[in-house]
Each structure stands twice: as C-alpha cells, then as structure tokens.
C-alpha cells in the first residue's frame, strides 16, 4: 500500500525523473537523452536520428467497446510519429511490439495491422521490426518511431526565449469531447443495449478521438516557410501541460489568451452539451496531437495568415510566471490538469 501511495505522490513525470536520476549518457553520439519528445542521436556531422517510444494499454489508453481495431492500429502509429514531428524531424521507420491474451482472434490482430499499414502508407514510414508476446489479459501496443533531421533544424522543448510568439497548429479540445461522447454512449448502451448510439453531429470530434493525425504537414510547411521554431512539443496531455513543459525546459514564462485558442465549432457545441467550458477542454483535454511551438517575433510575417497555425500568446520572463488571460482580461495561473495515469 505504501509503495502505491509513493507512486501517486510522484506522478508520471516525477517518477520518470526519480528513475532516470542515476543515469548519465556516456556516448558523444547521444545528443539528447531523456526529457524531450524524442531522443536525439548523432549520425553524421550534419544529420541526427530521433527516437521515441509510446505505449497504449487496453483499459487505460483505449476501450475496445468503442474503438475499432483498425483505428487503434492507426492511432498507435500516429501518436509516435507525432513525437518525431515535435522534434521538427521526418519519421522514417517504426517497430511494433504487441502483447495480447488468447481471447484475441487472428482476425482482430489482422484488423489492428490493417490500421498500422494504413498509417505506414499515409506517413510513408517503414515497419522494420517489433516483438510479439501473449499476456494474461488485454492488449498492449508499444511502438518505437525513428526519424531523421538536419542538426541545425532540431527543435527541443528548451529553446524558447522571452518575447517569442507561442503558436499552435489546427484546433484543440476536439479529441477530448469525442471521448466524452463515446463514453456517454457506452454508458447508455450498458444500461440498455437496445438503444442505438446517438452520434449524430459528432463526426468531427469522434474522428479526432479515434483517428488522430500527426502534423507532419506542419513540419513541411515550416521548412517551406524557412521557419525553424525555437521550441516545439506535441499536444498529447493538453495545452496547459505542454505549455508548462516548454516554459520549464526553456526557463521562460508565458501569457496565453483565451480568445486566441483555436476551437472548432463542433467542439464548442459538444462542450456546451456537456456543460463544459470549451477553453477548459482545450487546456486540459489532451490527445489533440497538434504541434505547439515558439517562433521569433521576426518570423511573424512568415506564419501570419497561415490557416494551419494560430498565435495564442507569447513568452515572458521566467520570473513573470505562466498565465492564461481570460476573456475579461483576468490573468489566471496556468496549471497542468492533463492526463495523469498515476492519479496525483
Ligand atoms: P511524450 O508525452 O512526449 O510521449 P513522455 O512524457 O512520455 O513524453 O516522456 C518524457 C520523457 O521521459 C521522454 O524523454 C521519454 O523517453 C522519457 N521516459 C518516459 N518513460 C520512461 C522510462 N520508463 N524510462 C526512461 N525514460 C522514460
Ligand atoms: Mg510528445
């Protein structure tokens, strides 16, 4: 019991810090170890390889009651490619490791692999290996993604400076609202299996939950615009949590503005349906897999008017703190309330 309590107190990030404390890197080729979206390994004078692993566990990250296996396969790849994109790198290979119980028929694993194949085709990545095991219960998928980047284009979480602009791709909060709708319909179905799920009007947000995309296109747009962000992270745990990662790593503060946060109309409507504030869903929802990055003010002209990118705030001095400015102009301290699988 006491061990469990300690884990809860540490939280996910505290635990990673705690465990990795004793490790130092010894190879000069290890440019960046633990602490960013992907590790960075030198492969030549000008190029680096980036490597990232993410694990999806049944009952924690997905529910097979409403997650089609093909979508799950696709999403498992995408969440890993998203971390590669967050380094401003191009994904090239993946490995796939699976553990599943004997209750899974061959057809189910084939469906999962159809999704994995679809993602490999869309993102032009090669499946180059993996591992397969049985498990006592449930399905676990662990994917490692490998990418490539020019050394002078690598974008860490730690490079943001005071006065830089904070930019986000796409729109936020949709995947979280999609999850709320799916969870609600699951409960209705459990109570009465004869009632058909009511998903009318929720197509966009459900798609954002079940079939997210990695913003490889944003990395390409930035290259075309000749903009190298000063810092970047992907939004897996919610905007607030990711902004705080950038602020902490870069030793800066920030101001973000409520009215600037891009939220799709369908997300707002669903949020209102659930009595939730759309901005709260964007701040704390997670699983958007959009890119959050900072750029120098002098790059503003290049990204201005781009329909895929929205400036939501700017970086400040570390001592000024991290604030969300609401629609009335009140400054509220930014707090991370994203997913934390260890409770906390
Ligand atoms: P992301 O949300 O971008 O996938 P995480 O929050 O999962 O990143 O991980 C943050 C950092 O901690 C990464 O560098 C990751 O490789 C590292 N990390 C996570 N879990 C472990 C672990 N069990 N052992 C060593 N490093 C880990
Ligand atoms: Mg990430």
PDB file of N, CA, C and O and ligand atoms in Angstrom, residues 37 83 157 234, ligand 2:
ATOM      1  N   UNK A  37      10.539  15.161 -26.550  1.00  0.00           N
ATOM      2  CA  UNK A  37       9.581  14.272 -27.209  1.00  0.00           C
ATOM      3  C   UNK A  37      10.265  13.048 -27.796  1.00  0.00           C
ATOM      4  O   UNK A  37       9.657  11.995 -27.935  1.00  0.00           O
ATOM      5  N   UNK A  83       5.460  12.536 -31.938  1.00  0.00           N
ATOM      6  CA  UNK A  83       6.644  12.888 -31.147  1.00  0.00           C
ATOM      7  C   UNK A  83       7.870  13.147 -32.042  1.00  0.00           C
ATOM      8  O   UNK A  83       8.709  13.990 -31.722  1.00  0.00           O
ATOM      9  N   UNK A 157      12.356  21.207 -26.568  1.00  0.00           N
ATOM     10  CA  UNK A 157      11.398  21.939 -25.734  1.00  0.00           C
ATOM     11  C   UNK A 157      12.068  23.149 -25.088  1.00  0.00           C
ATOM     12  O   UNK A 157      11.380  24.032 -24.580  1.00  0.00           O
ATOM     13  N   UNK A 234       4.601  18.218 -28.899  1.00  0.00           N
ATOM     14  CA  UNK A 234       3.269  17.866 -29.420  1.00  0.00           C
ATOM     15  C   UNK A 234       2.278  17.830 -28.259  1.00  0.00           C
ATOM     16  O   UNK A 234       2.662  17.635 -27.100  1.00  0.00           O
TER      17      UNK A 234
HETATM   18 MG1  LIG B   2       5.327  14.349 -27.003  1.00  0.00          MG
END
